[in-house]
Amino acid sequence: MENCSMVLKQMKYTADLNSLVTLERIVRLLPQSMQAQWGDLVDKLTEDDREPTFDELTQFVASRTRVASCRFGRLANRSRKGHNIKTNCHLQSGQWDSSTVRTKCSVCSDDYAVYKYPEFRKRIVNHISKVQTLGEPSEFQVTSHPYGVTSSPFCADFAMNNTAQTFSDGYDRYVVDAVKNNFYVDDCMISFSTCDPAKEFVKQIIELLRRGGFKLKKWITNLEKVRTILPDVCKEESLIEMSTSYDTAHRTLGVE
């Protein structure tokens, strides 16, 4: 989350990052116990007449993760209501056979027989499908667009893939693959180890997407040599500073 915050701030997405809608979507993914603790923290912030930020949520999650991962944190989780489904365990794939499917909790390290806990069974539907080999597979169809049609990831993914397949002739394979695999809705996240392939990528992907009716209007790079070939409309504030003081490098949103 810290790396995501750094990159998104450099991409000028600070307002979206700290919006209550974004924070709420992240908090919904947390265990119920952590949601309650976060609610207490936000209540204190509200008393000070201010709203929570993404950085504060990041610090909160990091703190609670350290507690849950330590010896006594695991002991506390183990003692809650006899390991039932309300302990908010984090499931990992475990071992299974044709008669018994089991999963391992990453917090308390105990195994659970999935057939005894319907809620656990829902969480590992992909693993269970490997066991259910009899009969015809079930088919499901999405009938609504998440976030609406305008911002639908499904529509964006279909349009981008169709463009890549229709106009792929004459373009390098890595450019076509980037259209298929490195876009999320309207953001392309990709990095290169050297300058030359990055410059060639810019030229080819602009031309490829233009043939499908798309126009890339915003670019961000950490190399001046790459910025010199960007369209004029993209050159303002397109250069970002990337710190090299870290001991290790992490790839986040295509930036390393």
GROMACS .gro file of C-alpha atoms in nm:
model
  256
    1MET     CA    1   0.000   0.000   0.000
    2GLU     CA    2   0.291   0.236   0.070
    3ASN     CA    3   0.434   0.179  -0.277
    4CYS     CA    4   0.093   0.230  -0.436
    5SER     CA    5   0.052   0.555  -0.245
    6MET     CA    6   0.391   0.684  -0.362
    7VAL     CA    7   0.327   0.605  -0.730
    8LEU     CA    8  -0.030   0.737  -0.737
    9LYS     CA    9   0.078   1.063  -0.573
   10GLN     CA   10   0.344   1.108  -0.840
   11MET     CA   11   0.074   1.044  -1.101
   12LYS     CA   12  -0.133   1.330  -0.951
   13TYR     CA   13  -0.407   1.101  -0.816
   14THR     CA   14  -0.386   1.231  -0.458
   15ALA     CA   15  -0.749   1.346  -0.449
   16ASP     CA   16  -0.878   1.007  -0.566
   17LEU     CA   17  -0.642   0.831  -0.327
   18ASN     CA   18  -0.782   1.010  -0.022
   19SER     CA   19  -1.148   1.004  -0.124
   20LEU     CA   20  -1.385   0.842   0.123
   21VAL     CA   21  -1.518   0.615  -0.153
   22THR     CA   22  -1.170   0.472  -0.215
   23LEU     CA   23  -1.103   0.425   0.156
   24GLU     CA   24  -1.440   0.257   0.209
   25ARG     CA   25  -1.376   0.006  -0.071
   26ILE     CA   26  -1.043  -0.089   0.086
   27VAL     CA   27  -1.186  -0.115   0.438
   28ARG     CA   28  -1.463  -0.348   0.312
   29LEU     CA   29  -1.189  -0.599   0.226
   30LEU     CA   30  -1.054  -0.604   0.582
   31PRO     CA   31  -1.165  -0.857   0.847
   32GLN     CA   32  -1.461  -0.740   1.054
   33SER     CA   33  -1.249  -0.698   1.366
   34MET     CA   34  -1.014  -0.461   1.182
   35GLN     CA   35  -1.311  -0.274   1.034
   36ALA     CA   36  -1.439  -0.209   1.386
   37GLN     CA   37  -1.095  -0.090   1.503
   38TRP     CA   38  -1.067   0.138   1.201
   39GLY     CA   39  -1.412   0.276   1.281
   40ASP     CA   40  -1.294   0.368   1.632
   41LEU     CA   41  -0.990   0.544   1.486
   42VAL     CA   42  -1.198   0.739   1.235
   43ASP     CA   43  -1.437   0.842   1.512
   44LYS     CA   44  -1.147   1.005   1.696
   45LEU     CA   45  -1.040   1.183   1.377
   46THR     CA   46  -1.395   1.310   1.329
   47GLU     CA   47  -1.387   1.462   1.677
   48ASP     CA   48  -1.084   1.661   1.560
   49ASP     CA   49  -1.294   1.782   1.264
   50ARG     CA   50  -1.094   1.607   0.991
   51GLU     CA   51  -1.132   1.306   0.762
   52PRO     CA   52  -0.904   0.999   0.740
   53THR     CA   53  -0.637   0.974   0.470
   54PHE     CA   54  -0.494   0.685   0.269
   55ASP     CA   55  -0.162   0.719   0.455
   56GLU     CA   56  -0.339   0.678   0.789
   57LEU     CA   57  -0.520   0.369   0.662
   58THR     CA   58  -0.188   0.228   0.537
   59GLN     CA   59  -0.026   0.280   0.878
   60PHE     CA   60  -0.328   0.124   1.050
   61VAL     CA   61  -0.324  -0.189   0.830
   62ALA     CA   62   0.053  -0.230   0.872
   63SER     CA   63   0.018  -0.202   1.250
   64ARG     CA   64  -0.267  -0.452   1.276
   65THR     CA   65  -0.087  -0.693   1.041
   66ARG     CA   66   0.218  -0.693   1.266
   67VAL     CA   67   0.001  -0.765   1.567
   68ALA     CA   68  -0.192  -1.045   1.394
   69SER     CA   69   0.130  -1.208   1.272
   70CYS     CA   70   0.311  -1.216   1.605
   71ARG     CA   71   0.293  -1.515   1.840
   72PHE     CA   72   0.041  -1.365   2.079
   73GLY     CA   73  -0.167  -1.219   1.798
   74ARG     CA   74  -0.215  -1.569   1.655
   75LEU     CA   75  -0.296  -1.695   2.004
   76ALA     CA   76  -0.567  -1.429   2.042
   77ASN     CA   77  -0.724  -1.527   1.709
   78ARG     CA   78  -0.712  -1.895   1.803
   79SER     CA   79  -0.900  -1.837   2.127
   80ARG     CA   80  -1.192  -1.653   1.967
   81LYS     CA   81  -1.510  -1.858   1.977
   82GLY     CA   82  -1.354  -2.196   1.914
   83HIS     CA   83  -1.220  -2.133   1.563
   84ASN     CA   84  -1.562  -2.075   1.410
   85ILE     CA   85  -1.619  -1.874   1.095
   86LYS     CA   86  -1.642  -1.545   1.285
   87THR     CA   87  -1.269  -1.542   1.364
   88ASN     CA   88  -1.207  -1.368   1.030
   89CYS     CA   89  -0.938  -1.616   0.930
   90HIS     CA   90  -0.739  -1.554   0.615
   91LEU     CA   91  -0.754  -1.865   0.400
   92GLN     CA   92  -0.469  -2.008   0.199
   93SER     CA   93  -0.483  -2.302  -0.037
   94GLY     CA   94  -0.426  -2.628   0.146
   95GLN     CA   95  -0.430  -2.998   0.069
   96TRP     CA   96  -0.742  -3.178  -0.056
   97ASP     CA   97  -0.857  -3.508  -0.195
   98SER     CA   98  -1.183  -3.641  -0.337
   99SER     CA   99  -1.345  -3.684   0.006
  100THR     CA  100  -1.215  -3.399   0.221
  101VAL     CA  101  -1.122  -3.044   0.130
  102ARG     CA  102  -0.919  -2.854   0.387
  103THR     CA  103  -0.781  -2.503   0.404
  104LYS     CA  104  -0.515  -2.349   0.624
  105CYS     CA  105  -0.566  -2.021   0.807
  106SER     CA  106  -0.268  -1.787   0.768
  107VAL     CA  107  -0.338  -1.628   1.108
  108CYS     CA  108  -0.386  -1.925   1.343
  109SER     CA  109  -0.222  -2.190   1.118
  110ASP     CA  110  -0.504  -2.439   1.185
  111ASP     CA  111  -0.669  -2.658   0.920
  112TYR     CA  112  -1.043  -2.640   0.857
  113ALA     CA  113  -1.265  -2.905   0.698
  114VAL     CA  114  -1.440  -2.700   0.432
  115TYR     CA  115  -1.749  -2.919   0.415
  116LYS     CA  116  -1.828  -2.816   0.775
  117TYR     CA  117  -1.810  -2.443   0.701
  118PRO     CA  118  -2.020  -2.323   0.404
  119GLU     CA  119  -1.871  -1.975   0.432
  120PHE     CA  120  -1.520  -2.113   0.388
  121ARG     CA  121  -1.638  -2.316   0.092
  122LYS     CA  122  -1.751  -2.000  -0.086
  123ARG     CA  123  -1.409  -1.845  -0.041
  124ILE     CA  124  -1.222  -2.127  -0.213
  125VAL     CA  125  -1.462  -2.200  -0.496
  126ASN     CA  126  -1.172  -2.218  -0.741
  127HIS     CA  127  -1.008  -2.497  -0.540
  128ILE     CA  128  -1.333  -2.687  -0.492
  129SER     CA  129  -1.399  -2.681  -0.866
  130LYS     CA  130  -1.087  -2.892  -0.913
  131VAL     CA  131  -1.239  -3.162  -0.691
  132GLN     CA  132  -1.583  -3.162  -0.850
  133THR     CA  133  -1.504  -3.362  -1.164
  134LEU     CA  134  -1.844  -3.529  -1.213
  135GLY     CA  135  -2.121  -3.385  -1.428
  136GLU     CA  136  -2.129  -3.088  -1.662
  137PRO     CA  137  -1.965  -2.762  -1.546
  138SER     CA  138  -2.193  -2.478  -1.441
  139GLU     CA  139  -2.192  -2.163  -1.652
  140PHE     CA  140  -2.257  -1.812  -1.522
  141GLN     CA  141  -2.316  -1.487  -1.706
  142VAL     CA  142  -2.257  -1.136  -1.574
  143THR     CA  143  -2.577  -0.933  -1.611
  144SER     CA  144  -2.465  -0.592  -1.484
  145HIS     CA  145  -2.161  -0.366  -1.514
  146PRO     CA  146  -1.959  -0.289  -1.198
  147TYR     CA  147  -1.920   0.090  -1.159
  148GLY     CA  148  -2.169   0.147  -1.446
  149VAL     CA  149  -2.126   0.121  -1.823
  150THR     CA  150  -1.910   0.435  -1.852
  151SER     CA  151  -1.643   0.302  -1.616
  152SER     CA  152  -1.701  -0.070  -1.671
  153PRO     CA  153  -1.376  -0.272  -1.667
  154PHE     CA  154  -1.548  -0.533  -1.886
  155CYS     CA  155  -1.629  -0.284  -2.163
  156ALA     CA  156  -1.282  -0.131  -2.149
  157ASP     CA  157  -1.114  -0.471  -2.155
  158PHE     CA  158  -1.322  -0.587  -2.452
  159ALA     CA  159  -1.256  -0.271  -2.653
  160MET     CA  160  -0.881  -0.277  -2.590
  161ASN     CA  161  -0.843  -0.647  -2.668
  162ASN     CA  162  -1.049  -0.613  -2.984
  163THR     CA  163  -0.824  -0.329  -3.100
  164ALA     CA  164  -0.509  -0.534  -3.031
  165GLN     CA  165  -0.642  -0.836  -3.220
  166THR     CA  166  -0.777  -0.643  -3.518
  167PHE     CA  167  -0.475  -0.419  -3.584
  168SER     CA  168  -0.188  -0.631  -3.450
  169ASP     CA  169  -0.015  -0.680  -3.788
  170GLY     CA  170   0.298  -0.467  -3.824
  171TYR     CA  171   0.353  -0.407  -3.452
  172ASP     CA  172   0.599  -0.570  -3.213
  173ARG     CA  173   0.456  -0.852  -3.005
  174TYR     CA  174   0.535  -0.684  -2.672
  175VAL     CA  175   0.332  -0.379  -2.777
  176VAL     CA  176   0.026  -0.589  -2.864
  177ASP     CA  177   0.065  -0.789  -2.541
  178ALA     CA  178   0.082  -0.464  -2.343
  179VAL     CA  179  -0.258  -0.360  -2.478
  180LYS     CA  180  -0.401  -0.695  -2.370
  181ASN     CA  181  -0.227  -0.734  -2.034
  182ASN     CA  182  -0.102  -0.397  -1.904
  183PHE     CA  183  -0.415  -0.184  -1.920
  184TYR     CA  184  -0.664  -0.138  -1.638
  185VAL     CA  185  -0.969   0.046  -1.775
  186ASP     CA  186  -0.792   0.356  -1.919
  187ASP     CA  187  -0.449   0.331  -1.753
  188CYS     CA  188  -0.149   0.154  -1.908
  189MET     CA  189   0.108   0.049  -1.648
  190ILE     CA  190   0.436  -0.078  -1.790
  191SER     CA  191   0.809  -0.031  -1.736
  192PHE     CA  192   1.130  -0.100  -1.930
  193SER     CA  193   1.487  -0.162  -1.817
  194THR     CA  194   1.638   0.054  -2.093
  195CYS     CA  195   1.541   0.367  -2.285
  196ASP     CA  196   1.529   0.238  -2.644
  197PRO     CA  197   1.243  -0.014  -2.606
  198ALA     CA  198   1.048   0.247  -2.407
  199LYS     CA  199   1.079   0.502  -2.689
  200GLU     CA  200   0.978   0.244  -2.949
  201PHE     CA  201   0.686   0.136  -2.731
  202VAL     CA  202   0.554   0.493  -2.713
  203LYS     CA  203   0.559   0.531  -3.091
  204GLN     CA  204   0.396   0.198  -3.167
  205ILE     CA  205   0.124   0.196  -2.902
  206ILE     CA  206   0.011   0.549  -2.991
  207GLU     CA  207  -0.028   0.445  -3.355
  208LEU     CA  208  -0.189   0.109  -3.271
  209LEU     CA  209  -0.453   0.253  -3.039
  210ARG     CA  210  -0.526   0.544  -3.273
  211ARG     CA  211  -0.635   0.291  -3.535
  212GLY     CA  212  -0.893   0.162  -3.285
  213GLY     CA  213  -1.022   0.511  -3.207
  214PHE     CA  214  -0.823   0.566  -2.886
  215LYS     CA  215  -0.601   0.867  -2.816
  216LEU     CA  216  -0.349   0.852  -2.532
  217LYS     CA  217  -0.336   1.196  -2.372
  218LYS     CA  218  -0.125   1.156  -2.058
  219TRP     CA  219   0.219   1.004  -2.015
  220ILE     CA  220   0.451   0.978  -1.716
  221THR     CA  221   0.816   0.875  -1.733
  222ASN     CA  222   1.131   0.913  -1.523
  223LEU     CA  223   1.364   0.961  -1.822
  224GLU     CA  224   1.415   1.286  -2.012
  225LYS     CA  225   1.514   1.092  -2.327
  226VAL     CA  226   1.173   0.927  -2.334
  227ARG     CA  227   0.986   1.250  -2.271
  228THR     CA  228   1.143   1.412  -2.579
  229ILE     CA  229   0.945   1.183  -2.812
  230LEU     CA  230   0.610   1.221  -2.636
  231PRO     CA  231   0.335   1.418  -2.813
  232ASP     CA  232   0.348   1.789  -2.729
  233VAL     CA  233   0.022   1.770  -2.536
  234CYS     CA  234   0.179   1.512  -2.301
  235LYS     CA  235   0.509   1.682  -2.220
  236GLU     CA  236   0.396   1.912  -1.939
  237GLU     CA  237   0.456   1.759  -1.595
  238SER     CA  238   0.527   1.418  -1.748
  239LEU     CA  239   0.864   1.368  -1.578
  240ILE     CA  240   0.866   1.223  -1.226
  241GLU     CA  241   1.153   1.176  -0.985
  242MET     CA  242   1.213   0.817  -0.878
  243SER     CA  243   1.412   0.772  -0.557
  244THR     CA  244   1.711   0.536  -0.577
  245SER     CA  245   1.781   0.534  -0.203
  246TYR     CA  246   1.583   0.216  -0.134
  247ASP     CA  247   1.770  -0.103  -0.051
  248THR     CA  248   1.524  -0.308  -0.255
  249ALA     CA  249   1.308  -0.230  -0.557
  250HIS     CA  250   0.940  -0.322  -0.575
  251ARG     CA  251   0.733  -0.328  -0.894
  252THR     CA  252   0.411  -0.135  -0.836
  253LEU     CA  253   0.160  -0.040  -1.105
  254GLY     CA  254   0.426  -0.109  -1.367
  255VAL     CA  255   0.684   0.124  -1.207
  256GLU     CA  256   0.998  -0.022  -1.052
   0.00000   0.00000   0.00000
